[in-house]
Structures are given as structure tokens and as C-alpha cells.
CSV table of C-alpha atoms and ligand atoms in Angstrom, one decimal:
chain,number,residue,atom,x,y,z
Z,1,UNK,CA,6.2,-11.8,-29.3
Z,2,UNK,CA,9.5,-10.1,-28.6
Z,3,UNK,CA,8.6,-7.8,-25.8
Z,4,UNK,CA,8.4,-8.9,-22.1
Z,5,UNK,CA,6.0,-7.0,-19.9
Z,6,UNK,CA,7.1,-7.0,-16.2
Z,7,UNK,CA,4.5,-6.7,-13.5
Z,8,UNK,CA,5.9,-3.3,-12.5
Z,9,UNK,CA,8.7,-0.9,-13.2
Z,10,UNK,CA,9.4,2.6,-11.9
Z,11,UNK,CA,9.3,5.6,-14.2
Z,12,UNK,CA,12.6,7.5,-13.9
Z,13,UNK,CA,13.1,10.7,-15.8
Z,14,UNK,CA,15.7,13.5,-15.9
Z,15,UNK,CA,14.0,15.1,-12.9
Z,16,UNK,CA,14.7,12.1,-10.7
Z,17,UNK,CA,18.3,11.8,-11.9
Z,18,UNK,CA,18.9,15.5,-11.4
Z,19,UNK,CA,17.6,15.6,-7.8
Z,20,UNK,CA,19.4,12.4,-6.8
Z,21,UNK,CA,22.7,13.7,-8.3
Z,22,UNK,CA,22.3,17.0,-6.6
Z,23,UNK,CA,21.7,15.2,-3.2
Z,24,UNK,CA,24.8,13.1,-3.7
Z,25,UNK,CA,26.9,16.1,-4.7
Z,26,UNK,CA,25.7,18.1,-1.8
Z,27,UNK,CA,27.3,15.7,0.6
Z,28,UNK,CA,24.0,15.4,2.6
Z,29,UNK,CA,23.7,11.7,2.0
Z,30,UNK,CA,22.3,10.6,5.3
Z,31,UNK,CA,19.1,11.7,7.0
Z,32,UNK,CA,19.6,15.5,7.1
Z,33,UNK,CA,19.1,17.6,4.0
Z,34,UNK,CA,16.7,19.7,2.1
Z,35,UNK,CA,15.1,16.9,0.2
Z,36,UNK,CA,13.8,15.2,3.4
Z,37,UNK,CA,12.1,18.4,4.4
Z,38,UNK,CA,10.7,19.1,1.0
Z,39,UNK,CA,9.4,15.6,0.5
Z,40,UNK,CA,7.8,15.5,3.9
Z,41,UNK,CA,6.1,18.9,3.5
Z,42,UNK,CA,5.0,18.2,-0.1
Z,43,UNK,CA,3.6,14.8,0.8
Z,44,UNK,CA,1.7,16.2,3.8
Z,45,UNK,CA,0.2,18.8,1.5
Z,46,UNK,CA,-0.7,16.3,-1.1
Z,47,UNK,CA,-2.6,14.1,1.4
Z,48,UNK,CA,-4.3,17.1,3.0
Z,49,UNK,CA,-2.5,16.3,6.3
Z,50,UNK,CA,-0.9,18.7,8.7
Z,51,UNK,CA,2.3,16.6,9.1
Z,52,UNK,CA,4.3,14.0,7.4
Z,53,UNK,CA,7.3,12.0,8.7
Z,54,UNK,CA,9.5,10.1,6.3
Z,55,UNK,CA,10.8,6.7,7.3
Z,56,UNK,CA,13.1,4.0,6.0
Z,57,UNK,CA,10.2,1.9,4.5
Z,58,UNK,CA,6.5,1.3,4.8
Z,59,UNK,CA,6.9,-1.5,7.3
Z,60,UNK,CA,8.9,0.7,9.7
Z,61,UNK,CA,6.3,3.5,9.2
Z,62,UNK,CA,3.6,1.0,10.4
Z,63,UNK,CA,5.6,-0.2,13.3
Z,64,UNK,CA,6.5,3.4,14.3
Z,65,UNK,CA,2.9,4.5,14.1
Z,66,UNK,CA,1.8,1.6,16.4
Z,67,UNK,CA,4.7,2.2,18.8
Z,68,UNK,CA,3.8,5.9,18.9
Z,69,UNK,CA,0.2,5.2,19.8
Z,70,UNK,CA,1.4,3.0,22.6
Z,71,UNK,CA,0.3,-0.3,21.2
Z,72,UNK,CA,1.9,-3.1,23.3
Z,73,UNK,CA,1.7,-6.7,24.5
Z,74,UNK,CA,-1.8,-7.9,25.4
Z,75,UNK,CA,-3.4,-5.4,23.1
Z,76,UNK,CA,-5.3,-6.5,20.0
Z,77,UNK,CA,-5.2,-4.8,16.7
Z,78,UNK,CA,-7.7,-5.6,14.0
Z,79,UNK,CA,-6.2,-6.2,10.5
Z,80,UNK,CA,-7.7,-7.5,7.3
Z,81,UNK,CA,-6.7,-11.1,6.6
Z,82,UNK,CA,-6.3,-10.1,2.9
Z,83,UNK,CA,-3.2,-7.8,2.8
Z,84,UNK,CA,0.5,-7.8,2.3
Z,85,UNK,CA,2.0,-9.6,5.3
Z,86,UNK,CA,3.8,-6.5,6.7
Z,87,UNK,CA,0.5,-5.1,7.9
Z,88,UNK,CA,0.2,-7.9,10.5
Z,89,UNK,CA,4.0,-8.2,11.1
Z,90,UNK,CA,4.2,-4.6,12.3
Z,91,UNK,CA,1.6,-5.4,14.9
Z,92,UNK,CA,3.5,-8.4,16.1
Z,93,UNK,CA,6.7,-6.3,16.4
Z,94,UNK,CA,5.0,-4.3,19.2
Z,95,UNK,CA,4.0,-7.5,21.1
Z,96,UNK,CA,0.3,-7.0,20.4
Z,97,UNK,CA,-1.8,-9.5,18.6
Z,98,UNK,CA,-3.2,-9.0,15.1
Z,99,UNK,CA,-6.8,-10.1,14.9
Z,100,UNK,CA,-7.4,-11.1,11.3
Z,101,UNK,CA,-10.9,-10.3,9.9
Z,102,UNK,CA,-12.6,-10.7,6.6
Z,103,UNK,CA,-12.8,-8.3,3.7
Z,104,UNK,CA,-15.6,-6.9,1.5
Z,105,UNK,CA,-16.4,-9.0,-1.6
Z,106,UNK,CA,-16.3,-6.0,-4.0
Z,107,UNK,CA,-13.5,-3.8,-2.8
Z,108,UNK,CA,-11.3,-6.5,-1.1
Z,109,UNK,CA,-10.9,-4.0,1.7
Z,110,UNK,CA,-11.6,-4.7,5.4
Z,111,UNK,CA,-15.3,-5.4,6.0
Z,112,UNK,CA,-16.8,-3.1,8.7
Z,113,UNK,CA,-19.2,-5.9,9.8
Z,114,UNK,CA,-16.3,-8.3,10.4
Z,115,UNK,CA,-14.5,-5.6,12.3
Z,116,UNK,CA,-17.5,-5.1,14.5
Z,117,UNK,CA,-17.8,-8.7,15.5
Z,118,UNK,CA,-14.0,-8.9,16.3
Z,119,UNK,CA,-13.9,-6.1,18.8
Z,120,UNK,CA,-13.1,-7.1,22.4
Z,121,UNK,CA,-12.1,-5.2,25.6
Z,122,UNK,CA,-8.5,-5.6,24.5
Z,123,UNK,CA,-8.9,-4.0,21.0
Z,124,UNK,CA,-6.9,-0.9,20.8
Z,125,UNK,CA,-6.6,-0.1,17.1
Z,126,UNK,CA,-7.7,-1.0,13.6
Z,127,UNK,CA,-5.6,-1.0,10.4
Z,128,UNK,CA,-7.8,-0.6,7.3
Z,129,UNK,CA,-5.7,-1.4,4.2
Z,130,UNK,CA,-6.5,0.5,1.0
Z,131,UNK,CA,-5.8,-2.7,-1.0
Z,132,UNK,CA,-4.6,-2.6,-4.6
Z,133,UNK,CA,-5.3,1.2,-4.6
Z,134,UNK,CA,-9.0,1.1,-3.6
Z,135,UNK,CA,-9.9,2.9,-0.4
Z,136,UNK,CA,-11.5,1.1,2.5
Z,137,UNK,CA,-14.8,2.4,3.7
Z,138,UNK,CA,-13.3,4.9,6.1
Z,139,UNK,CA,-16.7,6.4,7.3
Z,140,UNK,CA,-17.8,3.1,8.6
Z,141,UNK,CA,-14.4,2.4,10.2
Z,142,UNK,CA,-14.2,5.8,11.8
Z,143,UNK,CA,-17.6,5.4,13.3
Z,144,UNK,CA,-16.8,2.0,14.8
Z,145,UNK,CA,-13.5,3.4,16.1
Z,146,UNK,CA,-15.1,6.4,17.7
Z,147,UNK,CA,-17.8,4.2,19.4
Z,148,UNK,CA,-15.2,1.7,20.8
Z,149,UNK,CA,-12.4,4.1,21.4
Z,150,UNK,CA,-10.0,2.5,18.9
Z,151,UNK,CA,-7.1,4.2,17.0
Z,152,UNK,CA,-7.3,4.1,13.2
Z,153,UNK,CA,-4.1,3.6,11.2
Z,154,UNK,CA,-4.7,3.7,7.5
Z,155,UNK,CA,-2.3,1.3,5.6
Z,156,UNK,CA,-2.2,3.4,2.5
Z,157,UNK,CA,1.0,1.7,1.2
Z,158,UNK,CA,-0.7,0.9,-2.1
Z,159,UNK,CA,-3.0,3.9,-2.4
Z,160,UNK,CA,-1.2,7.3,-2.7
Z,161,UNK,CA,-3.8,9.7,-4.1
Z,162,UNK,CA,-6.9,7.4,-3.6
Z,163,UNK,CA,-10.0,9.2,-2.3
Z,164,UNK,CA,-12.8,8.2,0.0
Z,165,UNK,CA,-15.9,10.4,-0.5
Z,166,UNK,CA,-13.8,13.1,-2.1
Z,167,UNK,CA,-11.1,13.1,0.6
Z,168,UNK,CA,-7.6,11.8,0.0
Z,169,UNK,CA,-6.4,8.9,2.1
Z,170,UNK,CA,-3.7,9.4,4.7
Z,171,UNK,CA,-5.6,11.9,6.8
Z,172,UNK,CA,-8.8,10.0,7.4
Z,173,UNK,CA,-7.8,8.3,10.7
Z,174,UNK,CA,-5.4,9.0,13.5
Z,175,UNK,CA,-2.6,8.6,11.0
Z,176,UNK,CA,-1.8,7.1,7.6
Z,177,UNK,CA,1.1,5.0,6.5
Z,178,UNK,CA,2.6,4.9,3.0
Z,179,UNK,CA,5.3,2.9,1.2
Z,180,UNK,CA,7.7,4.1,-1.5
Z,181,UNK,CA,9.0,0.7,-2.5
Z,182,UNK,CA,10.0,0.4,-6.2
Z,183,UNK,CA,6.6,-1.0,-7.3
Z,184,UNK,CA,4.3,1.4,-5.4
Z,185,UNK,CA,2.5,4.4,-6.9
Z,186,UNK,CA,5.6,6.6,-6.4
Z,187,UNK,CA,8.9,5.3,-5.2
Z,188,UNK,CA,12.0,6.5,-3.3
Z,189,UNK,CA,13.8,3.2,-3.7
Z,190,UNK,CA,12.9,2.1,-0.2
Z,191,UNK,CA,10.9,4.5,1.9
Z,192,UNK,CA,7.8,5.2,3.9
Z,193,UNK,CA,5.8,8.0,5.4
Z,194,UNK,CA,3.5,8.6,8.3
Z,195,UNK,CA,0.8,11.3,7.7
Z,196,UNK,CA,-1.3,12.8,10.5
Z,197,UNK,CA,-3.2,15.9,11.6
Z,198,UNK,CA,-2.2,15.2,15.2
Z,199,UNK,CA,0.8,17.4,16.2
Z,200,UNK,CA,1.5,15.4,19.3
Z,201,UNK,CA,1.5,12.1,17.5
Z,202,UNK,CA,3.9,13.6,14.8
Z,203,UNK,CA,6.3,15.0,17.4
Z,204,UNK,CA,6.4,11.7,19.3
Z,205,UNK,CA,6.9,9.6,16.2
Z,206,UNK,CA,9.7,11.8,15.0
Z,207,UNK,CA,11.4,11.4,18.4
Z,208,UNK,CA,11.0,7.6,18.4
Z,209,UNK,CA,12.3,7.5,14.8
Z,210,UNK,CA,15.5,9.2,15.8
Z,211,UNK,CA,16.5,6.8,18.7
Z,212,UNK,CA,14.3,8.6,21.1
Z,213,UNK,CA,17.1,11.0,21.9
Z,214,UNK,CA,16.3,13.7,24.3
Z,215,UNK,CA,15.9,17.1,22.5
Z,216,UNK,CA,17.6,18.8,25.4
Z,217,UNK,CA,20.4,16.4,26.1
Z,218,UNK,CA,22.4,14.7,23.3
Z,219,UNK,CA,23.0,11.0,23.6
Z,220,UNK,CA,20.5,10.8,26.4
Z,221,UNK,CA,17.6,8.5,25.7
Z,222,UNK,CA,14.6,8.2,28.0
Z,223,UNK,CA,13.0,5.3,26.2
Z,224,UNK,CA,13.5,2.6,23.6
Z,225,UNK,CA,13.7,4.3,20.2
Z,226,UNK,CA,14.5,3.2,16.7
Z,227,UNK,CA,16.5,4.3,13.7
Z,228,UNK,CA,13.7,4.4,11.1
Z,229,UNK,CA,14.9,7.4,9.2
Z,230,UNK,CA,14.9,8.0,5.4
Z,231,UNK,CA,18.0,9.3,3.7
Z,232,UNK,CA,18.2,12.5,1.8
Z,233,UNK,CA,19.1,10.5,-1.3
Z,234,UNK,CA,15.9,8.5,-1.1
Z,235,UNK,CA,13.9,11.7,-0.4
Z,236,UNK,CA,15.4,13.3,-3.6
Z,237,UNK,CA,14.1,10.5,-5.6
Z,238,UNK,CA,10.8,10.6,-3.7
Z,239,UNK,CA,10.3,14.4,-4.2
Z,240,UNK,CA,10.9,14.1,-8.0
Z,241,UNK,CA,8.3,11.4,-8.1
Z,242,UNK,CA,5.9,13.4,-5.9
Z,243,UNK,CA,6.1,16.3,-8.4
Z,244,UNK,CA,4.9,13.9,-11.0
Z,245,UNK,CA,2.2,12.1,-9.0
Z,246,UNK,CA,-0.8,13.5,-10.7
Z,247,UNK,CA,0.3,12.2,-14.1
Z,248,UNK,CA,1.2,8.9,-12.5
Z,249,UNK,CA,-2.2,8.4,-11.0
Z,250,UNK,CA,-4.0,9.6,-14.1
Z,251,UNK,CA,-2.0,7.1,-16.2
Z,252,UNK,CA,-2.8,4.2,-13.9
Z,253,UNK,CA,-6.5,5.0,-14.3
Z,254,UNK,CA,-6.0,5.1,-18.0
Z,255,UNK,CA,-4.3,1.7,-18.0
Z,256,UNK,CA,-7.2,0.3,-16.0
Z,257,UNK,CA,-9.6,1.6,-18.7
Z,258,UNK,CA,-7.6,-0.1,-21.4
Z,259,UNK,CA,-7.7,-3.4,-19.5
Z,260,UNK,CA,-11.5,-3.0,-19.3
Z,261,UNK,CA,-11.7,-2.5,-23.0
Z,262,UNK,CA,-9.5,-5.6,-23.6
Z,263,UNK,CA,-10.9,-8.0,-21.0
Z,264,UNK,CA,-14.1,-6.4,-19.7
Z,265,UNK,CA,-16.5,-8.4,-21.9
Z,266,UNK,CA,-15.1,-11.9,-20.9
Z,267,UNK,CA,-17.6,-14.1,-19.1
Z,268,UNK,CA,-16.3,-15.5,-15.8
Z,269,UNK,CA,-13.7,-12.8,-15.5
Z,270,UNK,CA,-13.8,-9.9,-13.2
Z,271,UNK,CA,-11.6,-6.8,-13.0
Z,272,UNK,CA,-11.1,-4.3,-10.2
Z,273,UNK,CA,-14.2,-2.4,-9.3
Z,274,UNK,CA,-14.5,1.2,-8.1
Z,275,UNK,CA,-17.3,2.0,-5.6
Z,276,UNK,CA,-19.3,5.2,-6.5
Z,277,UNK,CA,-17.9,6.8,-3.3
Z,278,UNK,CA,-14.3,6.0,-4.1
Z,279,UNK,CA,-11.5,7.0,-6.3
Z,280,UNK,CA,-9.1,4.1,-6.8
Z,281,UNK,CA,-5.5,4.6,-8.0
Z,282,UNK,CA,-5.5,1.0,-9.3
Z,283,UNK,CA,-2.1,0.1,-7.9
Z,284,UNK,CA,-2.5,-3.4,-9.3
Z,285,UNK,CA,-4.7,-4.6,-12.1
Z,286,UNK,CA,-6.7,-7.5,-10.6
Z,287,UNK,CA,-8.2,-10.2,-12.7
Z,288,UNK,CA,-10.3,-12.8,-10.9
Z,289,UNK,CA,-11.3,-15.8,-12.8
Z,290,UNK,CA,-14.3,-18.0,-11.7
Z,291,UNK,CA,-13.2,-21.5,-10.8
Z,292,UNK,CA,-9.5,-20.7,-10.6
Z,293,UNK,CA,-7.6,-22.4,-7.7
Z,294,UNK,CA,-4.2,-21.9,-6.3
Z,295,UNK,CA,-3.1,-24.9,-8.4
Z,296,UNK,CA,-4.6,-23.9,-11.8
Z,297,UNK,CA,-3.3,-20.4,-11.3
Z,298,UNK,CA,0.3,-21.7,-11.4
Z,299,UNK,CA,-0.4,-23.0,-14.9
Z,300,UNK,CA,-2.1,-19.8,-16.0
Z,301,UNK,CA,0.8,-17.7,-14.8
Z,302,UNK,CA,3.3,-19.9,-16.4
Z,303,UNK,CA,1.5,-19.7,-19.7
Z,304,UNK,CA,1.3,-15.9,-19.5
Z,305,UNK,CA,5.0,-15.7,-18.7
Z,306,UNK,CA,5.9,-18.0,-21.7
Z,307,UNK,CA,4.0,-15.5,-23.9
Z,308,UNK,CA,5.9,-12.5,-22.4
Z,309,UNK,CA,3.5,-11.3,-19.7
Z,310,UNK,CA,4.5,-11.3,-16.1
Z,311,UNK,CA,1.9,-11.7,-13.4
Z,312,UNK,CA,1.5,-12.1,-9.6
Z,313,UNK,CA,-0.9,-14.2,-7.6
Z,314,UNK,CA,-3.2,-12.2,-5.2
Z,315,UNK,CA,-2.0,-12.0,-1.6
Z,316,UNK,CA,-2.5,-15.2,0.4
Z,317,UNK,CA,-4.6,-15.0,3.6
Z,318,UNK,CA,-2.2,-13.8,6.3
Z,319,UNK,CA,-3.7,-16.4,8.7
Z,320,UNK,CA,-2.7,-19.2,6.4
Z,321,UNK,CA,1.0,-18.5,7.0
Z,322,UNK,CA,2.9,-20.6,9.6
Z,323,UNK,CA,3.5,-17.8,12.1
Z,324,UNK,CA,-0.1,-16.7,12.3
Z,325,UNK,CA,-3.3,-18.3,13.7
Z,326,UNK,CA,-5.7,-19.4,11.0
Z,327,UNK,CA,-8.7,-17.1,10.7
Z,328,UNK,CA,-12.2,-18.0,9.7
Z,329,UNK,CA,-12.6,-15.6,6.8
Z,330,UNK,CA,-14.7,-17.1,3.9
Z,331,UNK,CA,-14.4,-14.2,1.5
Z,332,UNK,CA,-10.6,-13.8,1.9
Z,333,UNK,CA,-10.1,-17.6,1.4
Z,334,UNK,CA,-12.2,-17.5,-1.8
Z,335,UNK,CA,-10.9,-14.4,-3.5
Z,336,UNK,CA,-7.2,-14.9,-2.6
Z,337,UNK,CA,-6.8,-18.0,-4.8
Z,338,UNK,CA,-8.9,-16.8,-7.7
Z,339,UNK,CA,-6.9,-14.0,-9.2
Z,340,UNK,CA,-3.7,-12.6,-10.6
Z,341,UNK,CA,-2.3,-9.1,-11.0
Z,342,UNK,CA,-1.3,-8.1,-14.5
Z,343,UNK,CA,1.3,-5.5,-15.6
Z,344,UNK,CA,0.5,-1.9,-14.6
Z,345,UNK,CA,3.1,0.9,-14.7
Z,346,UNK,CA,3.6,4.4,-16.1
Z,347,UNK,CA,5.4,3.4,-19.3
Z,348,UNK,CA,2.7,1.0,-20.5
Z,349,UNK,CA,1.0,2.2,-23.7
Z,350,UNK,CA,-2.5,1.5,-25.0
Z,351,UNK,CA,-0.9,-0.8,-27.6
Z,352,UNK,CA,1.0,-2.7,-24.9
Z,353,UNK,CA,-2.1,-3.3,-22.9
Z,354,UNK,CA,-4.0,-4.5,-25.9
Z,355,UNK,CA,-1.1,-7.0,-26.6
Z,356,UNK,CA,-1.2,-8.2,-23.0
Z,357,UNK,CA,-5.0,-8.6,-23.2
Z,358,UNK,CA,-4.7,-10.6,-26.3
Z,359,UNK,CA,-2.3,-12.9,-24.6
Z,360,UNK,CA,-4.6,-13.3,-21.6
Z,361,UNK,CA,-7.6,-14.0,-23.8
Z,362,UNK,CA,-5.6,-16.6,-25.7
Z,363,UNK,CA,-4.4,-18.4,-22.6
Z,364,UNK,CA,-8.0,-18.4,-21.1
Z,365,UNK,CA,-9.3,-19.9,-24.3
Z,366,UNK,CA,-6.9,-22.8,-24.0
Z,367,UNK,CA,-7.4,-23.4,-20.2
Z,368,UNK,CA,-10.6,-24.5,-18.6
Z,369,UNK,CA,-11.5,-23.1,-15.2
Z,370,UNK,CA,-14.6,-24.0,-13.4
F,1,PLP,C1,4.2,-2.6,0.4
F,1,PLP,C2,3.3,-2.7,1.6
F,1,PLP,C3,3.7,-2.5,2.9
F,1,PLP,C4,5.2,-2.4,3.3
F,1,PLP,O1,5.9,-1.5,2.7
F,1,PLP,P1,7.5,-1.6,2.5
F,1,PLP,O2,7.9,-0.3,2.1
F,1,PLP,O3,7.7,-2.7,1.5
F,1,PLP,O4,8.0,-2.0,3.9
F,1,PLP,C5,2.8,-2.5,3.9
F,1,PLP,N1,1.5,-2.7,3.6
F,1,PLP,C6,1.0,-2.9,2.4
F,1,PLP,C7,-0.4,-3.1,2.2
F,1,PLP,C8,1.9,-2.9,1.3
F,1,PLP,O5,1.5,-3.2,0.1
């Protein structure tokens, strides 16, 4: 095979190039400019949220959301143990403690029952993660949050356009947080966004994002703020991508369907599921293989790479990492070592996916798991 399939690549068209060139030429290269406003307004509308605030990346969006909600030392924030590490790191930045809980066997999203048993008198917030593009069960989470007076911050970094019972993610909690890193559903290079229906939260987050400078008195700061702004250049790229998001999401769903055709019939192999109440945007194609371990997965991924197919291991349990306390989460421990992500991006064709599936089938035939 001559072609190499990367795990991910952005789709850049003349629209992106045109907007970014225009932003550079305009001289508005920092964090003022028309693209910021258009990107924020357009993204809020897309999510069905009243407000959106652009940030420098998804991690700063998470931290800013937590800081805006007043999360601080001695507070506890419930986070799924199966996520990208930034979800927990952002909690630590505030001085609060992330409490790592288990995930649902089917969706890999936070398990409401595990949340329930982790709630203490110090719990202030919960961060459901819409992992690999599938929404968490927001109805169950919202109900728990209401009963125990906890804030809900959706980590939608991987799930732009996903839906929970017909409603887009991002406006289903107190606020939503998105990432526009190069491998996400849409990209601005680096970038993030907070979405919310809460005007007060939005105004406070905007103020903290801009060094907490007094609106009435320049260079006067009444509290500790941050510079978490997005540049107009990034927003130009982001806006061009946002204008194409429907076709991007539709294509990811098509790619998933092609993978189902190529691999769906294999015994001992499982692909992403989609709950009847959910619309997933399939950010990553997830292949779980019965009997695969962290060690045998290395060989599997090396064999794929040698045949021209890039892959990634699933996320490791956050609590397994040195800076976190180990968490007792049986589902997370089991699923995290049993799977890999396969290439999924806008420019993949049906023929590409069928080639990739042939490689995967060939490697599986040679290797024995379980
Ligand atoms: C990518 C990601 C983030 C962080 O976003 P960055 O823009 O890379 O800082 C946070 N949470 C999850 C679940 C992610 O996948």
C-alpha cells in the first residue's frame, strides 16, 4: 500500500484561506476584530445557546468556566475517570479536587449511578464529558445536579453538533465547553468556547478572560483574572469551519457507517454505539477488541502503522496517572485498554475506509487476542 492514513487531519478549503488572509490583511491580528464576534455569535446560535465566549483553547475554557462559577480549594468536582486529562487538570488549576467516577459500559460517558454515589457535602459541580462525540445522559445528570445543587459544565470538546434527546450539546447544563484543536470536529488551530444561556455567567467569564479589568477604569483590576482570549486569526479559521459544520458532521456519520460495513460483522470486535436518544458526531472511530490488553495493543498498533494505518490507544484512566489518586472504576479500567481509534476525518472516502478495514481485518487474522 502506498497511501498512509493519519488518525486525523483538518479540512482546509478556499473559504478558510480567504477568511484567514482577510484577517491578516485587516491588521486585526490579536483579540479584537469582526471574526471573533461572528464566530462567537454563530457558534452560540449553532448550539442553541444565548451566549458564546471564545477562548485560547478548550482547557482554558474549562478552567475559565470553573473559575467563573467560583470553584475553589476544598471544593469537589465530579469528573469521569475516562476522559482526556485536561478535564481533570482544569479542576486542579482552581485548587479544587477532581473526584473520578466510572463511566457507562455502552457510551463510555459518565455513569449517573457512579456520580450519585460520589456526591459529598463538598461537591460543587459535575463535568459530564461527551466522549468521542457521543453525548452523556444529560437528563439524568441534570436531575442529580438539581437535587444536590451542583453546577453542570458539559465538556463538549469532542462533540460539536451532538444531540441528547433532540437538543444540541452546549446548552444543556450551566455552561458548555468546546475545543477547536486541529483534530476536533471543527478547528481554529488552537481555540475554545464557553456556551451558556446564563447572561451573568457569560459577562463574568468575559471579564475574567480579559484580565478581570474593570469596565469603568482601565488598568484597574479588582480580582485575579486571566488572558484566555482567542485571536481574530483563529476566529477567522473557526468561522469558516463553522459555516461548513453540517457537512463535516454528516461526513463523520457516513465514515462511521462505512466502518460498520467493513468491520461490523467481526466477532469479538465492537464499534461505537449510538443510544436511541442520542445523536453522536463520532469524533473518533472506536474499535474495542475482546481480550486486548495494553501490551498486545502496542503490537496491534505497530502492525497497522506498518500497513499504512495510523491509530491511537483509548484514553488511559486519569486516576492511573502519577499526579492523580487512583480511582476504583472497573468499567473504565477494562474499556480503556481494550481499544484503539482509527482514522476519521473529512477527506476520507468510502474506498479509503474499505482499504483501512481490510488492513484491520488482516492484522486481526494474524494476531490472537483473548
Ligand atoms: C481536546 C479536549 C480538551 C482540551 O481541549 P484543548 O483545546 O486541547 O485544550 C478537553 N476535554 C476533552 C474531552 C478533549 O478531548
